[in-house]
Tab-separated table of C-alpha atoms and ligand atoms in Angstrom:
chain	number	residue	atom	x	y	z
M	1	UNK	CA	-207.503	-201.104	194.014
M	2	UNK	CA	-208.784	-198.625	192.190
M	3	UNK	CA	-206.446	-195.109	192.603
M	4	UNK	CA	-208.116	-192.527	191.363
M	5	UNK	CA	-210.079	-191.761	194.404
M	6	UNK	CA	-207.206	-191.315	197.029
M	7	UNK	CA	-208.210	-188.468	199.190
M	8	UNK	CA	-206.283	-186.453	202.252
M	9	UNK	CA	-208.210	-185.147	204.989
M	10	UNK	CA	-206.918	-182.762	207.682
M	11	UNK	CA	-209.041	-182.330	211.297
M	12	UNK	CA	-207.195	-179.155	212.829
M	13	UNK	CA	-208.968	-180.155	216.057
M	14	UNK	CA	-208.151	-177.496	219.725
M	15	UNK	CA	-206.020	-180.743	220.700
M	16	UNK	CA	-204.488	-182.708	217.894
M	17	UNK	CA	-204.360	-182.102	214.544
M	18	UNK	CA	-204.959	-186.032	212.388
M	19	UNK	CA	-204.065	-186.038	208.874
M	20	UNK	CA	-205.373	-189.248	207.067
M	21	UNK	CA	-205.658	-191.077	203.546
M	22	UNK	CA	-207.962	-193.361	202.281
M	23	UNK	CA	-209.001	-194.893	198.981
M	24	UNK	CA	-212.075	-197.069	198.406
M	25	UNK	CA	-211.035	-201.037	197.794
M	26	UNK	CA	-212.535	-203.028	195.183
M	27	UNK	CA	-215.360	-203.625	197.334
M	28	UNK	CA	-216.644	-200.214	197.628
M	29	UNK	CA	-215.370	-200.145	200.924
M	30	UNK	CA	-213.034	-197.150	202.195
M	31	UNK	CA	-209.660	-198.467	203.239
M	32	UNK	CA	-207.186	-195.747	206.014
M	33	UNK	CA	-203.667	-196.035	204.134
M	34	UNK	CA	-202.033	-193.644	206.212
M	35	UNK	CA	-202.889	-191.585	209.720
M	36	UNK	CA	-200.513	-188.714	211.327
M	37	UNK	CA	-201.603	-187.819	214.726
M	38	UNK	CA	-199.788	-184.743	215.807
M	39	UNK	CA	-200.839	-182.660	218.937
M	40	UNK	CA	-201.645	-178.912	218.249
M	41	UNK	CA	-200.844	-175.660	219.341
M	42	UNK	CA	-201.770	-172.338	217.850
M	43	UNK	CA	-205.274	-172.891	218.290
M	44	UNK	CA	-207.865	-171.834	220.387
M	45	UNK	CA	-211.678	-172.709	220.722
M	46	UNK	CA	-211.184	-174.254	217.410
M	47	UNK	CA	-209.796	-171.095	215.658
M	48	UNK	CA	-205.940	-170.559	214.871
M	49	UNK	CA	-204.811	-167.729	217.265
M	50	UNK	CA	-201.049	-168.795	216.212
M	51	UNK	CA	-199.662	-169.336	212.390
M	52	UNK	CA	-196.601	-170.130	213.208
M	53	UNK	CA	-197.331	-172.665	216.088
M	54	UNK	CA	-200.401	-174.040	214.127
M	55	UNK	CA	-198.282	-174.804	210.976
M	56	UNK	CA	-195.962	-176.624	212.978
M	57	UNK	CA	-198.505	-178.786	214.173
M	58	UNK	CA	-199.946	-179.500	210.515
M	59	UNK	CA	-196.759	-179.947	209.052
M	60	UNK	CA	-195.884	-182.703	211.630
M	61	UNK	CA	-198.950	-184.657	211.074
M	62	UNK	CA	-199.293	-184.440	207.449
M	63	UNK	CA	-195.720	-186.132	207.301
M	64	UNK	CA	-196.470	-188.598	209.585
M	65	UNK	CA	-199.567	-189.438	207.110
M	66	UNK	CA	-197.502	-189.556	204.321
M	67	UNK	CA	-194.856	-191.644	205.992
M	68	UNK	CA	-197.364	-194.459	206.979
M	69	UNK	CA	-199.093	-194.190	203.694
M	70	UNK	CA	-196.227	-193.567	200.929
M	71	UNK	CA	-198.333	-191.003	199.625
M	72	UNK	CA	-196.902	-187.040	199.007
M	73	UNK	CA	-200.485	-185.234	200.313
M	74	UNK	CA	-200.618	-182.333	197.899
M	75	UNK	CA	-204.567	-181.734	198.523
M	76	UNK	CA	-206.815	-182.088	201.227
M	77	UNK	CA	-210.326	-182.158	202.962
M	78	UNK	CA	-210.251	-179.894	206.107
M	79	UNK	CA	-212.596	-179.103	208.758
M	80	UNK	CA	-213.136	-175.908	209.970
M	81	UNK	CA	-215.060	-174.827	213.364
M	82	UNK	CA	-214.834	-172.311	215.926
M	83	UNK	CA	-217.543	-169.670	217.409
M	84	UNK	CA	-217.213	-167.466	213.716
M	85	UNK	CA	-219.469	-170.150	212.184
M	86	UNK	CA	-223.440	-169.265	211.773
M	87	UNK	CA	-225.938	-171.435	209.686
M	88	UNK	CA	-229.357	-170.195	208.397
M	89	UNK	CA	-231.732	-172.308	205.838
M	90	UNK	CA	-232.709	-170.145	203.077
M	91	UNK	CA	-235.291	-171.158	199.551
M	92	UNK	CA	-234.107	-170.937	196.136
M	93	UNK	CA	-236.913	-170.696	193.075
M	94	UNK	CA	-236.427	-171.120	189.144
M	95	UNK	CA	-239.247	-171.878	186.585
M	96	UNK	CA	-237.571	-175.514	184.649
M	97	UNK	CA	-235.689	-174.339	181.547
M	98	UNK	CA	-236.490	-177.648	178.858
M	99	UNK	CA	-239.684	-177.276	176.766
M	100	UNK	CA	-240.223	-180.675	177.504
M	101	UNK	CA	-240.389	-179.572	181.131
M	102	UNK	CA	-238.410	-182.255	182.473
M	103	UNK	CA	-236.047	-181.404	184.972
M	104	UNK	CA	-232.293	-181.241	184.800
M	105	UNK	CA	-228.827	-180.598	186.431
M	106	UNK	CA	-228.649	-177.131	185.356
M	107	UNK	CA	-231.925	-176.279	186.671
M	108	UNK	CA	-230.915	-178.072	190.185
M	109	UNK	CA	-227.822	-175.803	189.656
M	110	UNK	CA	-229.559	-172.499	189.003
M	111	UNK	CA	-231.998	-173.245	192.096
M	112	UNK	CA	-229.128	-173.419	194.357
M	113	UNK	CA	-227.673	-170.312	193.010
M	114	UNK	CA	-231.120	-168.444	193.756
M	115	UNK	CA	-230.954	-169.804	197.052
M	116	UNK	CA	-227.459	-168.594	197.473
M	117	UNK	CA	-228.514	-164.886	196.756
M	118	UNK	CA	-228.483	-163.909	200.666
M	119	UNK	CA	-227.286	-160.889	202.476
M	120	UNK	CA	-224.192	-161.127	204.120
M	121	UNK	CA	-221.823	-158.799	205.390
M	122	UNK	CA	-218.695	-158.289	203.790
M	123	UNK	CA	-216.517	-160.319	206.411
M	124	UNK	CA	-218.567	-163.367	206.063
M	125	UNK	CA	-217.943	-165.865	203.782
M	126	UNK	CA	-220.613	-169.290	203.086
M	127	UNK	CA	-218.728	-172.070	203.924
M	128	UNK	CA	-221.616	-174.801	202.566
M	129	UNK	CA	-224.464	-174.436	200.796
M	130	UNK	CA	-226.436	-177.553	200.880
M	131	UNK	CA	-229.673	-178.351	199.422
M	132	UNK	CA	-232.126	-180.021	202.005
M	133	UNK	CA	-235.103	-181.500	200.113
M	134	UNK	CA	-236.814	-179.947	196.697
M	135	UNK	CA	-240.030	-179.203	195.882
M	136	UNK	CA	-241.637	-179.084	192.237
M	137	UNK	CA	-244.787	-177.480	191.811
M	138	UNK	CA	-245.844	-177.344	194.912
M	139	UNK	CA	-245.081	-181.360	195.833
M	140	UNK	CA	-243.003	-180.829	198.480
M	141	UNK	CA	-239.763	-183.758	200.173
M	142	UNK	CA	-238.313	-185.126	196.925
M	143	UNK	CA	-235.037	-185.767	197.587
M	144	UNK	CA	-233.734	-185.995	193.926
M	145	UNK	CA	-235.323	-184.033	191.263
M	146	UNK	CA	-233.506	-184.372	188.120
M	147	UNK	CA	-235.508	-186.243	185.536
M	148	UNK	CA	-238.701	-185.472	186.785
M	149	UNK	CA	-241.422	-183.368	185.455
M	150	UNK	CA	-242.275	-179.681	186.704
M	151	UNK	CA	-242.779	-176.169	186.105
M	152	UNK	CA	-241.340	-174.973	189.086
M	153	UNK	CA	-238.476	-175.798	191.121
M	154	UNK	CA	-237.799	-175.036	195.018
M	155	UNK	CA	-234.813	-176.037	196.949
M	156	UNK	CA	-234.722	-175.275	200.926
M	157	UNK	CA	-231.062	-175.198	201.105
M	158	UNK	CA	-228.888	-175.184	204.461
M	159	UNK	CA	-226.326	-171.955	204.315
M	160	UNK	CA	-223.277	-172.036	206.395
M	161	UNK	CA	-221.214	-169.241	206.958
M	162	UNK	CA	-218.155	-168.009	208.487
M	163	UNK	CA	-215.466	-164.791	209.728
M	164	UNK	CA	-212.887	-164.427	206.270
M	165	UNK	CA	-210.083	-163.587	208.503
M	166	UNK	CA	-210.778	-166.827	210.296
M	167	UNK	CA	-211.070	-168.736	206.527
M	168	UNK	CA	-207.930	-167.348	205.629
M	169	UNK	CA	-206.259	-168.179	208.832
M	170	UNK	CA	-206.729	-171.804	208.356
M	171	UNK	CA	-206.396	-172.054	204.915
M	172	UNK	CA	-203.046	-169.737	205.084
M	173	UNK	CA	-201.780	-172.672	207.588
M	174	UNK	CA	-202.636	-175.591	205.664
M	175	UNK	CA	-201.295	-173.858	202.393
M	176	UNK	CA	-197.863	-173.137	204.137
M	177	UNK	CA	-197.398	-176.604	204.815
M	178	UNK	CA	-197.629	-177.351	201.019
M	179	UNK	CA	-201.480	-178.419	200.862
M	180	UNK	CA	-203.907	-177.122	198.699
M	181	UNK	CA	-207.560	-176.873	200.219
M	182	UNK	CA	-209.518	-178.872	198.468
M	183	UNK	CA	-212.933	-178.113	200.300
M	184	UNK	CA	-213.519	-176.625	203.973
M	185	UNK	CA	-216.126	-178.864	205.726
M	186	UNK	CA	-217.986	-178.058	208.508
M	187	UNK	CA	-217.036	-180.075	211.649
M	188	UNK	CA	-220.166	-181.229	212.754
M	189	UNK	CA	-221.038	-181.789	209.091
M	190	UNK	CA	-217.347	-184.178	208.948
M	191	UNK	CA	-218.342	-186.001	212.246
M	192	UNK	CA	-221.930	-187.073	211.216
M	193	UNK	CA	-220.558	-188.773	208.124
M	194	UNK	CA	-218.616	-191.325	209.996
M	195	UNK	CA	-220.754	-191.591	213.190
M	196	UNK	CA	-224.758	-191.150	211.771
M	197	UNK	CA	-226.614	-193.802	210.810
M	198	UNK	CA	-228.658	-193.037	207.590
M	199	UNK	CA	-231.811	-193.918	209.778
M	200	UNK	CA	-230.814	-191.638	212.524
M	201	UNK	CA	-230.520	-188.975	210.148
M	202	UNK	CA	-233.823	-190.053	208.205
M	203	UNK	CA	-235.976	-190.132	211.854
M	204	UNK	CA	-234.218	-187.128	213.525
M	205	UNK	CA	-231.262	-186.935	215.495
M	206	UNK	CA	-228.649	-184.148	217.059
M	207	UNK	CA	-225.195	-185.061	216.673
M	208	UNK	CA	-222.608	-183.666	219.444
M	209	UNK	CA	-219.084	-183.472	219.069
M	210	UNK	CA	-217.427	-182.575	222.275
M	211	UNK	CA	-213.909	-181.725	221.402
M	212	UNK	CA	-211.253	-180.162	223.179
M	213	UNK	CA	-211.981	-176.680	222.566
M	214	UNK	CA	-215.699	-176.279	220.661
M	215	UNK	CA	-218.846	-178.514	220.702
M	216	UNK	CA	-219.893	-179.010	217.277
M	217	UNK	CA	-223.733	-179.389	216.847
M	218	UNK	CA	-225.221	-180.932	213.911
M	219	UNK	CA	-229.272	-181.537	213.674
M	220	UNK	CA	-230.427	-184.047	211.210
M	221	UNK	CA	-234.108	-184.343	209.409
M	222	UNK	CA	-235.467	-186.509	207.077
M	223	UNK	CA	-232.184	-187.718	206.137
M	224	UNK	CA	-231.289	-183.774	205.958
M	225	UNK	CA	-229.149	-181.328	207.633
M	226	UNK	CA	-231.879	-178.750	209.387
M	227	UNK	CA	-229.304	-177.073	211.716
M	228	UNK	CA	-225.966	-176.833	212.310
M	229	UNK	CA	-223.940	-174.566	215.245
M	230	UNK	CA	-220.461	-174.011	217.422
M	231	UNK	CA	-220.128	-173.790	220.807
M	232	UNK	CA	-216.818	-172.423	222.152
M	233	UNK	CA	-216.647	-174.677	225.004
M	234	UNK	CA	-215.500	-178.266	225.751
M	235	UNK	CA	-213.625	-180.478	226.971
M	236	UNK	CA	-210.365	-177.763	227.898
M	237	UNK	CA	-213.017	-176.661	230.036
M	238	UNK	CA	-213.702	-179.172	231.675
M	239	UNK	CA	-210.098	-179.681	232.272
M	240	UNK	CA	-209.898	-175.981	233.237
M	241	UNK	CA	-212.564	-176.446	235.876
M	242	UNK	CA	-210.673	-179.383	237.246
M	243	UNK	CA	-207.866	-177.208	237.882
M	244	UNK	CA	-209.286	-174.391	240.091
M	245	UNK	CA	-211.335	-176.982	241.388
M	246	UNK	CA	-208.678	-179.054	243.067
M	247	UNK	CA	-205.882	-176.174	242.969
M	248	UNK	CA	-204.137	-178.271	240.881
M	249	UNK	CA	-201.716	-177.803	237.404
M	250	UNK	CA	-204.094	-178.219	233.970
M	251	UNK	CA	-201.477	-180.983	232.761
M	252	UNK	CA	-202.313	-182.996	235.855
M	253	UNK	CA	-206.102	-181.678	235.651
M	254	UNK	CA	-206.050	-183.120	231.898
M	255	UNK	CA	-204.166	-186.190	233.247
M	256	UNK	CA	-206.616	-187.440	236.297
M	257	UNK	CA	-209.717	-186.508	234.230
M	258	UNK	CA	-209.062	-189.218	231.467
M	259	UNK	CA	-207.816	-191.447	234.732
M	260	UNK	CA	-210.013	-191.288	236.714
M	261	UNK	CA	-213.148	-188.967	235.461
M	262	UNK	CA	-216.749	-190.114	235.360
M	263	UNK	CA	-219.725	-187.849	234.761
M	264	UNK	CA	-221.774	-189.429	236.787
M	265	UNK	CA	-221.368	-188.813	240.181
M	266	UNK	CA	-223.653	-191.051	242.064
M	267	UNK	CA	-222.251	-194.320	240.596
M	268	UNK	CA	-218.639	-193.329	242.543
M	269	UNK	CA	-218.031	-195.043	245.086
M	270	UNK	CA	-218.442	-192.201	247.685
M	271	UNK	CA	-215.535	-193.154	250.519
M	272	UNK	CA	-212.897	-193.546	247.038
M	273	UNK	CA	-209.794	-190.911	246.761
M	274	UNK	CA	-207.211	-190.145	244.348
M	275	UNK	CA	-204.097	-188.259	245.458
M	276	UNK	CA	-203.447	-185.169	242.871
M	277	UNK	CA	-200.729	-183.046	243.454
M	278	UNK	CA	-201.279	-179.817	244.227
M	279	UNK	CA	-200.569	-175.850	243.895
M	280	UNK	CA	-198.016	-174.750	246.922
M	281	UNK	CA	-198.226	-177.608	249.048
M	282	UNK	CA	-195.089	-180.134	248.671
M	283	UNK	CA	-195.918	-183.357	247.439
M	284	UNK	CA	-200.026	-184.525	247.286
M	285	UNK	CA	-203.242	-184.685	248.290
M	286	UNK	CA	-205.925	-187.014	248.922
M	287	UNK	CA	-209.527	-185.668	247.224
M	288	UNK	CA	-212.692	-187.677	246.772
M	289	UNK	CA	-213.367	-189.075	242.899
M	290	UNK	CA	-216.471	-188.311	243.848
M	291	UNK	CA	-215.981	-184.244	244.347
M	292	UNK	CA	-213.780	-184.979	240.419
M	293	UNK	CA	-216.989	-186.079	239.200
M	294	UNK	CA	-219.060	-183.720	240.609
M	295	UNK	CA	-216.430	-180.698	238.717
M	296	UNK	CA	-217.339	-182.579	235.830
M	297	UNK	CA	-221.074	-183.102	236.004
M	298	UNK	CA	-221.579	-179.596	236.520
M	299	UNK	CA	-219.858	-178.620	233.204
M	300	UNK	CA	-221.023	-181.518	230.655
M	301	UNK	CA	-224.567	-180.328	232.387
M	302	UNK	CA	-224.007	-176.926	231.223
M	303	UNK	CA	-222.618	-177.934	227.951
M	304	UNK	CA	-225.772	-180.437	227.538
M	305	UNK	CA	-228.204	-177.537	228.539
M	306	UNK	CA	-226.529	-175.267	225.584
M	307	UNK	CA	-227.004	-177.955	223.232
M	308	UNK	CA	-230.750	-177.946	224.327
M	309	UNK	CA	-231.071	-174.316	223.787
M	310	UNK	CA	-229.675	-174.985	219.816
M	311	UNK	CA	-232.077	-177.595	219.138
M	312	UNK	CA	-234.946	-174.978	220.385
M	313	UNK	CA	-233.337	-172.903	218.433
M	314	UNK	CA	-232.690	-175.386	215.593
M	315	UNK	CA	-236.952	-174.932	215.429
M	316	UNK	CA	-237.399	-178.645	217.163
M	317	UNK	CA	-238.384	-177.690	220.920
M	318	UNK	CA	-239.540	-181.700	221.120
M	319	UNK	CA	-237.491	-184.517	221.251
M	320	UNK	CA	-236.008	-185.766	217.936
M	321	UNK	CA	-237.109	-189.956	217.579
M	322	UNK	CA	-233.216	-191.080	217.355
M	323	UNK	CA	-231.925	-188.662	220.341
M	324	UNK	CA	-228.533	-187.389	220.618
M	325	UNK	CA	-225.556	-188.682	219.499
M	326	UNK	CA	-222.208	-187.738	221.355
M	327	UNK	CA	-218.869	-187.889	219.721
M	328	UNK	CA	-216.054	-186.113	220.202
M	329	UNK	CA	-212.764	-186.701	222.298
M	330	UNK	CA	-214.862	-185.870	225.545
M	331	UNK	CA	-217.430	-188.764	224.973
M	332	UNK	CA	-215.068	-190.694	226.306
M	333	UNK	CA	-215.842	-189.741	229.842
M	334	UNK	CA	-217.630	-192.804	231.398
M	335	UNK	CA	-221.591	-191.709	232.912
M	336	UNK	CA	-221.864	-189.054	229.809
M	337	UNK	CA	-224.358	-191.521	228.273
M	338	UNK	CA	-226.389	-192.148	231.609
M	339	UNK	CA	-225.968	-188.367	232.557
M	340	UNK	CA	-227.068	-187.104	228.858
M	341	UNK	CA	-229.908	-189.348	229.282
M	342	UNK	CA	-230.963	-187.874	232.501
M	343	UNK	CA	-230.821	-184.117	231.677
M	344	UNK	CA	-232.096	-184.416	228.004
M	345	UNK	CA	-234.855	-187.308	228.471
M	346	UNK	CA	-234.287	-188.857	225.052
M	347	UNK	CA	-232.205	-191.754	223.405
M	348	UNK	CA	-228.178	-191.065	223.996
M	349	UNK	CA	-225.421	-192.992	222.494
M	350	UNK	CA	-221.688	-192.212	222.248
M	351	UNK	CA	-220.500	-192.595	218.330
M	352	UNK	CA	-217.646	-193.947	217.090
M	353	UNK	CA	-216.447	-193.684	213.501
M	354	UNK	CA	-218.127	-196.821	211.592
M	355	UNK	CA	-217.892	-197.287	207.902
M	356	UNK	CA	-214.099	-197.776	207.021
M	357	UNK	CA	-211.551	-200.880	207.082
M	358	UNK	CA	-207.756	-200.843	206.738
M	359	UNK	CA	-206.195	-198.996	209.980
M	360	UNK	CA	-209.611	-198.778	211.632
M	361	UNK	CA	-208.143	-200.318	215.183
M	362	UNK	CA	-205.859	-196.684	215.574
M	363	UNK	CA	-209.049	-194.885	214.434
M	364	UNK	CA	-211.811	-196.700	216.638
M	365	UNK	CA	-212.298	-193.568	219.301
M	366	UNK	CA	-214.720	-190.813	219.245
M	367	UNK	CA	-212.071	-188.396	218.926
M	368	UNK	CA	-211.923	-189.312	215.392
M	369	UNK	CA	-215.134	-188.906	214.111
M	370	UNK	CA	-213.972	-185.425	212.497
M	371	UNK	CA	-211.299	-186.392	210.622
M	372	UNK	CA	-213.090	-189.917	209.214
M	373	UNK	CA	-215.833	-188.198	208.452
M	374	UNK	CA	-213.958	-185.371	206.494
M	375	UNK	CA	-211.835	-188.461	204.341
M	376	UNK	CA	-215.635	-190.035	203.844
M	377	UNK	CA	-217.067	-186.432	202.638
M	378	UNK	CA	-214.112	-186.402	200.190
M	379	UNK	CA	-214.747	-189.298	198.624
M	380	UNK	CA	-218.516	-189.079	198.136
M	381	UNK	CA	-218.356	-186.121	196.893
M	382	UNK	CA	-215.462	-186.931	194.464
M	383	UNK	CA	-217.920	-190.444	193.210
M	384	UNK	CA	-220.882	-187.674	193.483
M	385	UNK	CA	-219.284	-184.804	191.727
M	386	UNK	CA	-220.620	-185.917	188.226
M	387	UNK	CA	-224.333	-185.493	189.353
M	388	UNK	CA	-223.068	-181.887	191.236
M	389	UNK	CA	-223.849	-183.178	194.586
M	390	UNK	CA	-222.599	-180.407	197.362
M	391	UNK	CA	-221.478	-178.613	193.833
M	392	UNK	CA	-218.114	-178.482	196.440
M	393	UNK	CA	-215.782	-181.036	194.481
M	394	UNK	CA	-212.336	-179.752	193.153
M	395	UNK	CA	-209.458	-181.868	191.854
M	396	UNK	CA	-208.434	-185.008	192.786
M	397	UNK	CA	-205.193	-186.170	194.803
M	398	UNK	CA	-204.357	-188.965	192.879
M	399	UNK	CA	-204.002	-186.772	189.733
M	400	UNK	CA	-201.680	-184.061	191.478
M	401	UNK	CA	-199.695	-186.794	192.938
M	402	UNK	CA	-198.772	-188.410	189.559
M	403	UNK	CA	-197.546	-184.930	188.343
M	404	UNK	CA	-195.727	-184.675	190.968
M	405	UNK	CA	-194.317	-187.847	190.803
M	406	UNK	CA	-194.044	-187.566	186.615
M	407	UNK	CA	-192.076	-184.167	187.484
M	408	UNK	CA	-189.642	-186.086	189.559
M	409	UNK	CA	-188.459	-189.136	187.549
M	410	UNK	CA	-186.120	-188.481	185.405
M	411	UNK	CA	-187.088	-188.274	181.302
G	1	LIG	N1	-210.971	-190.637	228.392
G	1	LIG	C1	-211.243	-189.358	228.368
G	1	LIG	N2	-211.981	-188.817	229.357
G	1	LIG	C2	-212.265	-187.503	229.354
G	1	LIG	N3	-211.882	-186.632	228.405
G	1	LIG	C3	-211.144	-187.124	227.414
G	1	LIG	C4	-210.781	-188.491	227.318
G	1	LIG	N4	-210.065	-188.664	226.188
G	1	LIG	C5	-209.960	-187.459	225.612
G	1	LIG	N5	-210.599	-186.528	226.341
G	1	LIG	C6	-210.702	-185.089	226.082
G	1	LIG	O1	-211.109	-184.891	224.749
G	1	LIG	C7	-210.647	-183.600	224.317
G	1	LIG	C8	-210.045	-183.757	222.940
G	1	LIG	O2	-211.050	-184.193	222.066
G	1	LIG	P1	-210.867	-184.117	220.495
G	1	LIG	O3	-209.633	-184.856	220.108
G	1	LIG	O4	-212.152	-184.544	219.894
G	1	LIG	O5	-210.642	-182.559	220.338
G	1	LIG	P2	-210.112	-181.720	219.095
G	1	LIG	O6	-210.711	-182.266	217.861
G	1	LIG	O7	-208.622	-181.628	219.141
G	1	LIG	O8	-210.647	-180.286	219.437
G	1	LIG	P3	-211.861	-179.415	218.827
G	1	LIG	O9	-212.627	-180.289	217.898
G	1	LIG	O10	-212.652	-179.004	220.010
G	1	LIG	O11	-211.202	-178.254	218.167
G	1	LIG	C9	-209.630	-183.132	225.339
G	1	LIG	O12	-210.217	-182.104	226.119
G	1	LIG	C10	-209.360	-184.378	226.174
G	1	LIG	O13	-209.050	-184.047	227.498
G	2	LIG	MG1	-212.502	-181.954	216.856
């Protein structure tokens, strides 16, 4: 197995932080050598609202990872979210440098710099600047223009941007743990890597991660990103709702939603109860599954609507061919499917992270789809970095990792 393409990735999810490492195998294919599941505290709606508490919670999964993978994680990919994050698409222009006008790297570079030239205020920081599809003199939707001919080169970039103080927050955890940043991805950006299909994202397709404490929206073009947004709401919500609903604890709201939740109200068994214990009274008592589901129908409704408004907003009012992909701890609800299908009228499916081997059976829950997706953006972009895809790589793990080890042994 080839070693020089070990990568870390850290998913500081609202509910559990997962620290994993992967390499690819001889066969191209990328193997999990390590996963560290911790759950986390200091955060809210996806932004750290605790150091201390949040460090903790990093610290304890990044040496779990390193214990099931014997390797010291000294760098990482980690995903960032939260309500902070805004996205706009913006068009970069440069006349093609070479005499013999054919185009190269550096011009690709310098077009992505032009479309980087944006107003921002002073407490915003771009997270990702992506290029979307180029055009050279005037042909528009080539995906890869180095080596062709042109006078004129266009990129239509995707910008994302976030609060600094929220930036430094996360990176200020992760750091104090002993963990370099090696890039900060964008959540919805991490979970369509590991979930998307490449003809999904080719035909048109809105990707969904329903987390614990944010709904990550990602909306895919022509095998582009077009769109990409944060909603502060989710699953804790849900939970939340659960809770003054049935006048009942959040731990035991939390525990008789994954029990016994379902989305979908109508395919409950209307006479069926569940005995939940409850504020005041001694003991339990008995409420209909049906009035659980209806708590929760009401909410994933609201949180479907919202994601609805971002596509309109995303510029696509219609229906995207491939639908809407739901990921995310919460797709795990039974009826989301059916009920997404009813209030959005296109395609639904729940995604799971595909595309890896080695520890995969651990990993096979929707949940995960950040934190594969982050380990996959690492190492694409670290087989990419020579042709400046993303422009994002830095370092590589493997590299720090024998220093460290080479510092260690004795001489
Ligand atoms: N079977 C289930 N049914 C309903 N909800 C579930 C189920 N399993 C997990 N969840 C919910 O999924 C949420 C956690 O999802 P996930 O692990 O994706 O969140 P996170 O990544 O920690 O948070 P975020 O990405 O929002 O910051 C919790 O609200 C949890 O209650
Ligand atoms: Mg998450």
């Amino acid at each position: 197995m080839s070693k020089d393409n070990i990568t870390a990735a850290i998913d500081v999810g609202t509910t559990k932080v997962c620290t994993l490492v992967g390499d690819y195998d001889r066969d191209g294919v990328v193997q999990i050598l390590g996963i560290g599941i911790s759950p986390s505290r200091g955060l809210r709606k996806g932004m750290v609202v605790n150091i201390d508490e949040t460090v903790e919670s990093i610290a304890e999964s990044v040496e779990k990872a390193e214990r099931s993978s014997g390797c010291k994680i000294v760098s990482a990919q980690v995903g960032i979210a939260g309500g902070h994050i805004s996205s706009l698409n913006n068009r970069g222009v440069v006349a093609v440098n070479r005499s013999d006008r054919i185009i190269g790297d550096d011009d690709v570079a310098r077009a992505m710099e032009s479309a980087r030239t944006i107003n921002i205020p002073s407490n915003r920081e771009i997270i990702h600047i992506i290029p979307r599809s180029y055009t050279i003199d005037g042909q528009d939707g080539v995906k890869n223009p180095v080596g062709m001919y042109g006078f004129r080169l266009d990129v239509e970039a995707h910008i994302v941007t976030g609060a600094v103080t929220s930036i430094q927050n996360l990176t200020k955890c992760v750091q104090k743990v002993g963990v370099e940043v090696e890039d900060l991805v964008l959540q919805p950006i991490a979970s369509a890597e590991s979930v998307l299909t490449e003809e999904e994202k080719e035909m048109g397709v809105v990707l969904a991660d329903i987390g614990g404490g944010t709904t990550d929206i990602g909306v895919f073009i022509e095998g582009a990103i077009w769109h990409t947004s944060v909603l502060p709401i989710a699953g804790h919500h849900l939970s939340n709702d659960i809770a003054i609903g049935l006048r009942t604890p959040f731990a035991v709201a939390e525990e008789i939603k994954a029990r016994y939740g379902h989305a979908f109200p109508s395919a409950i068994d209307p006479e069926a109860k569940i005995d939940v214990a409850t504020f005041g009274a001694e003991g339990t008592r008995p409420i209909l599954t049906r009035h659980l589901s209806e708590i929760i129908e009401a909410r994933i409704e609201e949180i479907l609507e919202l994601i609805l408004v971002e596509i309109k907003r995303s510029g696509y009012e219609g229906l995207l061919p491939a639908g809407l992909v739901l990921t995310g701890g919460t797709a795990n609800l039974p009826g989301i499917e059916a009920l997404a299908k009813e209030v959005t009228q296109s395609p639904v499916r729940v995604g799971f992270p595909i595309g890896i081997g080695g520890l995969v059976q651990d990993l096979d829950n929707p949940a995960y789809a950040t934190s594969v997706g982050l380990l996959l953006w690492g190492l694409k972009n670290r087989s990419h970095s020579s042709n400046g895809d993303y422009g994002q790589h830095l370092g590589t793990v493997y590299r720090r990792l024998m220093g460290w080890i080479k510092e260690l042994l004795p001489q």
